[in-house]
Amino acid sequence: MQRFLKLSSEVRDGLRAGQPVVALESTIIAHGMPFPENLATAERVESIVRQEGAIPATIAVIGGVLRVGLSDDELASFAARDDVAKVSRRDLALIVARGLDGATTVAATMIIAAMAGIETFVTGGIGGVHRGAPETFDVSADLLELARTPVAVVCAGAKSILDLGLTLEVLESHGVPVLGFGTDRFPAFFLRDSGYGVDARVDSEAELAAIVRVKWDLGLGGGVVVANPIPEPAEMAPADVDEAIRQAVEEAEAAGITGKAVTPFLLSRIESLTGGDSLVANRALIENNARVGARLAKALIATRAS
Ligand code: PSU
Ligand code: MN
């Protein structure tokens, strides 16, 4: 598989030298946030990871090559273009075989991070079980990837465009630990508490790293969800979030949106329906995740040495 994979020289040298590296996804850039806020956020996240002493590795498919670590121009191009495919596990072979460009979801980013030897991945929110899934079967491939691919995913939980109760049930079925960072509540992206609990509250990056390392050393494999709530000052009003999500879900159903188009449709409608508010919150939570992720990557390196 190494023939399909290309690491930037910074990422390659860093991994060889045992430095902490943090994977970042590109679907959030190409399909999760509007231009130019997506580019500003992606650049800011990379710079926070650096400030914390880790190397950022944004992951995407370019010309059919699995790329780990993008140049500034490549990042800017993914942010500005509107013709980049959304690539999850099932799309990877097709996009690579045809030599196309693709933005990687949480699932596809985990796969490529693991190929490259990166253990920590920072994003905003993971995909999950959609509302109405008992009828539609719409369950994000992110959850199945978390079940099988050994990467720790730092996120602010998931948006309640999803059925978060069912999402947590599926994670449990597949043996994916959901660790609350400094909280015993599962966060709902814009909100610090979804109404559901986590498996365990963990208060330091060192303990997160210890749990993740033991999971892999036990041979259990698979991912871990590190659920890091949005900082309090950036939290949105629950009533505003609930109403925007209710309306967005209703519009998606009325418009007959299905498959991989569902999540991008809902995200963009929520942005419009909440005005600029959701974007400000989005940015605050992912920057917060970048800080925790970089520290977790460092702590994971320390557990290797011992
Ligand atoms: N949720 C968000 N923002 C995002 C996504 C999800 O709050 O940008 C993106 C991520 O890339 C995630 C993908 O992996 O959507 C999930 O898509 P789907 O539901 O089609 O599996
Ligand atoms: Mn889906």
Coordinates of C-alpha atoms and ligand atoms in Angstrom, one line a residue:
M1 CA 0.0 0.0 0.0
Q2 CA 3.0 2.3 0.4
R3 CA 3.0 2.9 -3.4
F4 CA -0.3 4.7 -3.0
L5 CA 0.8 6.8 -0.1
K6 CA 2.9 10.0 -0.1
L7 CA 3.9 11.7 3.1
S8 CA 5.2 15.3 3.1
S9 CA 8.9 15.5 4.0
E10 CA 8.0 17.2 7.3
V11 CA 5.6 14.4 8.3
R12 CA 7.9 11.6 7.1
D13 CA 11.0 13.0 9.0
G14 CA 8.9 13.8 12.1
L15 CA 7.5 10.2 12.2
R16 CA 10.9 8.7 11.7
A17 CA 12.3 10.9 14.5
G18 CA 9.5 9.8 16.9
Q19 CA 7.9 13.3 17.0
P20 CA 4.2 13.8 17.6
V21 CA 2.1 14.1 14.5
V22 CA -1.6 15.0 14.4
A23 CA -3.8 13.9 11.4
L24 CA -6.5 16.4 10.2
E25 CA -9.3 15.6 7.8
S26 CA -10.2 17.4 4.5
T27 CA -14.0 16.8 4.2
I28 CA -14.5 19.3 7.0
I29 CA -12.7 21.8 4.7
A30 CA -14.2 20.9 1.4
H31 CA -17.8 20.0 2.5
G32 CA -18.1 20.9 6.2
M33 CA -17.6 24.7 6.2
P34 CA -18.0 27.5 3.7
F35 CA -15.1 29.4 2.0
P36 CA -13.2 31.3 3.2
E37 CA -13.9 30.4 6.9
N38 CA -12.9 26.8 6.1
L39 CA -9.4 27.9 5.0
A40 CA -8.9 30.3 7.9
T41 CA -10.0 27.5 10.3
A42 CA -7.8 24.9 8.6
E43 CA -4.7 27.2 8.8
R44 CA -5.4 28.1 12.4
V45 CA -5.8 24.5 13.4
E46 CA -2.4 23.6 11.8
S47 CA -0.8 26.5 13.6
I48 CA -2.2 25.5 17.0
V49 CA -0.9 22.0 16.5
R50 CA 2.5 23.5 15.8
Q51 CA 2.4 25.9 18.8
E52 CA 1.7 22.8 21.0
G53 CA 4.9 21.1 19.6
A54 CA 3.3 18.6 17.2
I55 CA 3.3 18.3 13.4
P56 CA 0.0 18.8 11.6
A57 CA -0.8 16.4 8.8
T58 CA -3.9 17.3 6.7
I59 CA -4.9 14.2 4.7
A60 CA -6.6 14.2 1.3
V61 CA -6.4 12.3 -2.0
I62 CA -4.7 14.3 -4.8
G63 CA -4.4 12.9 -8.3
G64 CA -5.2 9.4 -6.9
V65 CA -2.3 9.6 -4.4
L66 CA -3.1 9.3 -0.6
R67 CA -1.4 12.4 0.7
V68 CA -0.4 13.1 4.3
G69 CA 0.6 16.7 4.9
L70 CA -0.5 19.3 2.3
S71 CA 1.2 22.4 1.1
D72 CA -0.4 25.8 1.8
D73 CA -1.4 26.0 -1.9
E74 CA -3.0 22.5 -1.8
L75 CA -4.9 23.4 1.4
A76 CA -6.1 26.6 -0.2
S77 CA -7.2 24.8 -3.4
F78 CA -9.2 22.3 -1.4
A79 CA -10.9 25.1 0.5
A80 CA -11.8 27.1 -2.6
R81 CA -12.9 24.4 -5.0
D82 CA -16.4 23.0 -5.1
D83 CA -15.7 20.0 -7.3
V84 CA -13.8 17.8 -4.8
A85 CA -15.4 14.4 -4.1
K86 CA -16.3 13.4 -0.6
V87 CA -14.3 10.3 0.0
S88 CA -15.1 7.7 2.7
R89 CA -13.9 4.0 2.9
R90 CA -16.0 2.8 0.0
D91 CA -14.8 5.6 -2.3
L92 CA -11.1 5.3 -1.8
A93 CA -10.3 2.5 -4.3
L94 CA -12.3 4.3 -7.1
I95 CA -10.8 7.7 -6.5
V96 CA -7.2 6.3 -6.4
A97 CA -7.7 4.0 -9.4
R98 CA -9.1 6.9 -11.5
G99 CA -6.4 9.3 -10.3
L100 CA -8.9 11.8 -8.9
D101 CA -8.9 14.3 -6.1
G102 CA -10.9 13.7 -2.9
A103 CA -11.6 15.2 0.5
T104 CA -11.4 12.5 3.2
T105 CA -14.0 11.9 5.8
V106 CA -13.3 10.8 9.4
A107 CA -13.4 7.2 8.2
A108 CA -11.0 7.7 5.2
T109 CA -8.7 10.0 7.2
M110 CA -8.4 7.3 9.9
I111 CA -7.5 4.7 7.3
I112 CA -4.8 6.8 5.7
A113 CA -3.5 8.1 9.1
A114 CA -3.1 4.4 10.3
M115 CA -1.3 3.5 7.0
A116 CA 1.2 6.4 7.7
G117 CA 1.7 5.4 11.3
I118 CA -0.2 8.4 12.9
E119 CA -2.1 7.6 16.1
T120 CA -3.9 10.9 16.8
F121 CA -6.5 12.6 14.7
V122 CA -8.3 15.9 15.4
T123 CA -11.6 16.9 13.9
G124 CA -14.8 18.8 14.8
G125 CA -17.5 16.2 15.0
I126 CA -17.8 12.5 13.9
G127 CA -20.5 11.1 11.7
G128 CA -23.0 8.8 13.4
V129 CA -26.4 7.2 13.2
H130 CA -28.9 9.6 11.5
R131 CA -32.3 10.4 12.9
G132 CA -34.7 8.0 11.2
A133 CA -32.0 5.4 10.7
P134 CA -34.3 2.6 11.8
E135 CA -36.1 3.2 8.4
T136 CA -33.2 4.6 6.3
F137 CA -30.3 2.6 7.6
D138 CA -28.2 5.8 7.4
V139 CA -25.3 5.0 9.7
S140 CA -22.0 6.8 9.0
A141 CA -19.0 4.7 7.9
D142 CA -17.1 6.7 10.5
L143 CA -18.6 4.4 13.3
L144 CA -17.5 1.2 11.5
E145 CA -14.0 2.7 11.0
L146 CA -13.7 3.5 14.7
A147 CA -14.5 -0.1 15.3
R148 CA -11.5 -1.4 13.3
T149 CA -8.8 1.2 12.7
P150 CA -6.4 2.1 15.5
V151 CA -6.5 5.9 15.7
A152 CA -7.6 8.1 18.6
V153 CA -10.1 10.7 17.3
V154 CA -10.4 13.9 19.2
C155 CA -13.8 15.6 18.5
A156 CA -16.5 17.7 20.2
G157 CA -18.8 14.7 20.1
A158 CA -21.3 14.8 17.2
K159 CA -24.0 17.2 16.1
S160 CA -27.5 16.4 17.1
I161 CA -28.4 16.3 13.4
L162 CA -27.8 12.7 14.4
D163 CA -29.6 10.4 16.8
L164 CA -26.8 10.6 19.5
G165 CA -28.4 7.9 21.7
L166 CA -28.3 5.4 18.7
T167 CA -24.8 6.6 17.8
L168 CA -23.5 5.8 21.3
E169 CA -25.3 2.4 21.1
V170 CA -23.5 1.5 17.8
L171 CA -20.1 2.6 19.3
E172 CA -20.8 0.4 22.3
S173 CA -21.7 -2.6 20.1
H174 CA -18.5 -2.2 18.1
G175 CA -16.3 -1.9 21.2
V176 CA -15.3 1.8 20.8
P177 CA -14.5 3.5 24.1
V178 CA -16.0 7.0 24.4
L179 CA -13.9 9.0 26.8
G180 CA -15.1 12.4 28.0
F181 CA -12.2 14.9 28.3
G182 CA -12.9 16.8 31.6
T183 CA -16.6 15.8 31.4
D184 CA -18.8 12.9 32.2
R185 CA -21.4 14.1 29.6
F186 CA -21.2 13.2 25.8
P187 CA -20.9 16.6 24.1
A188 CA -23.2 17.6 21.2
F189 CA -20.8 19.7 19.1
F190 CA -22.4 23.2 19.7
L191 CA -23.5 22.1 23.2
R192 CA -21.4 20.7 26.1
D193 CA -24.0 18.2 27.1
S194 CA -26.1 16.0 24.7
G195 CA -28.1 14.5 27.5
Y196 CA -26.1 11.3 27.3
G197 CA -23.1 10.2 29.3
V198 CA -19.7 8.9 28.3
D199 CA -18.1 5.6 29.2
A200 CA -15.6 7.4 31.5
R201 CA -14.4 10.9 32.4
V202 CA -10.7 11.4 31.9
D203 CA -9.0 14.6 33.1
S204 CA -5.5 14.6 31.6
E205 CA -3.9 13.8 28.2
A206 CA -1.5 11.5 30.0
E207 CA -4.4 9.3 31.2
L208 CA -6.1 9.4 27.8
A209 CA -2.8 8.2 26.2
A210 CA -2.4 5.5 28.8
I211 CA -5.9 4.1 28.1
V212 CA -5.4 4.3 24.3
R213 CA -2.0 2.6 24.5
V214 CA -3.3 -0.2 26.8
K215 CA -6.2 -0.8 24.3
W216 CA -3.7 -1.3 21.5
D217 CA -1.2 -3.3 23.6
L218 CA -4.0 -5.6 24.6
G219 CA -4.5 -6.3 20.9
L220 CA -8.0 -4.9 20.9
G221 CA -7.2 -2.6 18.0
G222 CA -9.7 -0.1 16.7
G223 CA -10.3 3.5 17.5
V224 CA -11.1 5.6 20.6
V225 CA -13.5 8.6 20.7
V226 CA -12.0 11.5 22.8
A227 CA -15.0 13.7 23.4
N228 CA -13.8 17.2 24.2
P229 CA -16.7 19.7 24.9
I230 CA -16.8 23.1 23.2
P231 CA -15.3 25.8 25.6
E232 CA -18.0 27.3 27.7
P233 CA -17.9 30.9 26.4
A234 CA -18.4 29.5 22.8
E235 CA -21.4 27.3 23.6
M236 CA -24.6 28.1 21.8
A237 CA -28.1 28.5 23.2
P238 CA -29.8 25.0 23.1
A239 CA -33.0 26.4 21.8
D240 CA -31.3 28.0 18.8
V241 CA -29.4 24.8 18.0
D242 CA -32.5 22.6 18.4
E243 CA -34.7 24.7 16.1
A244 CA -32.0 25.0 13.4
I245 CA -31.4 21.3 13.4
R246 CA -35.2 20.4 13.4
Q247 CA -35.7 22.7 10.4
A248 CA -32.6 21.4 8.5
V249 CA -33.6 17.8 9.0
E250 CA -37.2 18.6 7.9
E251 CA -35.9 20.3 4.7
A252 CA -33.5 17.4 3.9
E253 CA -36.4 15.0 4.1
A254 CA -38.7 17.2 2.0
A255 CA -36.0 17.6 -0.6
G256 CA -35.4 13.9 -0.7
I257 CA -31.7 14.2 0.1
T258 CA -30.0 10.8 0.7
G259 CA -26.7 9.0 0.9
K260 CA -23.4 11.0 1.3
A261 CA -25.2 14.3 0.5
V262 CA -27.2 14.2 3.7
T263 CA -24.5 15.4 6.1
P264 CA -23.1 18.3 3.9
F265 CA -26.7 19.4 3.3
L266 CA -27.5 19.5 7.0
L267 CA -24.3 21.3 7.9
S268 CA -24.8 24.0 5.3
R269 CA -28.4 24.6 6.2
I270 CA -27.6 24.8 10.0
E271 CA -25.0 27.5 9.1
S272 CA -27.6 29.6 7.3
L273 CA -30.3 29.0 9.9
T274 CA -28.1 30.1 12.8
G275 CA -26.6 33.0 11.0
G276 CA -22.8 33.3 11.7
D277 CA -23.2 31.8 15.2
S278 CA -22.6 28.2 14.3
L279 CA -19.4 29.0 12.4
V280 CA -18.0 30.9 15.3
A281 CA -18.8 28.0 17.6
N282 CA -17.4 25.5 15.0
R283 CA -14.1 27.3 14.9
A284 CA -13.8 27.6 18.7
L285 CA -14.4 23.9 19.3
I286 CA -12.0 22.6 16.6
E287 CA -9.3 24.9 17.8
N288 CA -9.8 23.5 21.3
N289 CA -9.7 20.0 19.9
A290 CA -6.4 20.9 18.1
R291 CA -4.8 21.8 21.4
V292 CA -5.9 18.6 23.2
G293 CA -5.0 16.5 20.2
A294 CA -1.5 17.8 20.0
R295 CA -1.0 17.2 23.7
L296 CA -2.4 13.7 23.3
A297 CA -0.1 12.9 20.4
K298 CA 2.9 14.0 22.7
A299 CA 1.6 11.9 25.6
L300 CA 1.1 8.8 23.3
I301 CA 4.8 9.1 22.2
A302 CA 5.8 9.1 25.9
T303 CA 3.8 5.9 26.5
R304 CA 5.7 4.2 23.7
A305 CA 9.1 4.9 25.3
S306 CA 8.1 3.4 28.6
Ligands
PSU1 N1 -20.0 16.3 11.1 C1 -19.7 17.6 11.3 N2 -18.8 18.2 10.4 C2 -18.3 17.5 9.3 C3 -18.7 16.2 9.1 C4 -19.5 15.6 10.0 O1 -20.1 18.2 12.2 O2 -17.6 18.1 8.5 C5 -18.1 15.4 8.0 C6 -16.9 14.5 8.5 O3 -15.9 14.5 7.4 C7 -17.5 13.2 8.7 C8 -18.5 13.1 7.6 O4 -16.6 12.1 8.6 O5 -19.0 14.5 7.5 C9 -19.6 12.1 7.8 O6 -20.3 12.0 6.6 P1 -21.4 10.8 6.5 O7 -22.5 11.2 7.6 O8 -21.9 10.9 5.1 O9 -20.7 9.5 6.9
MN2 MN -24.8 8.4 5.6

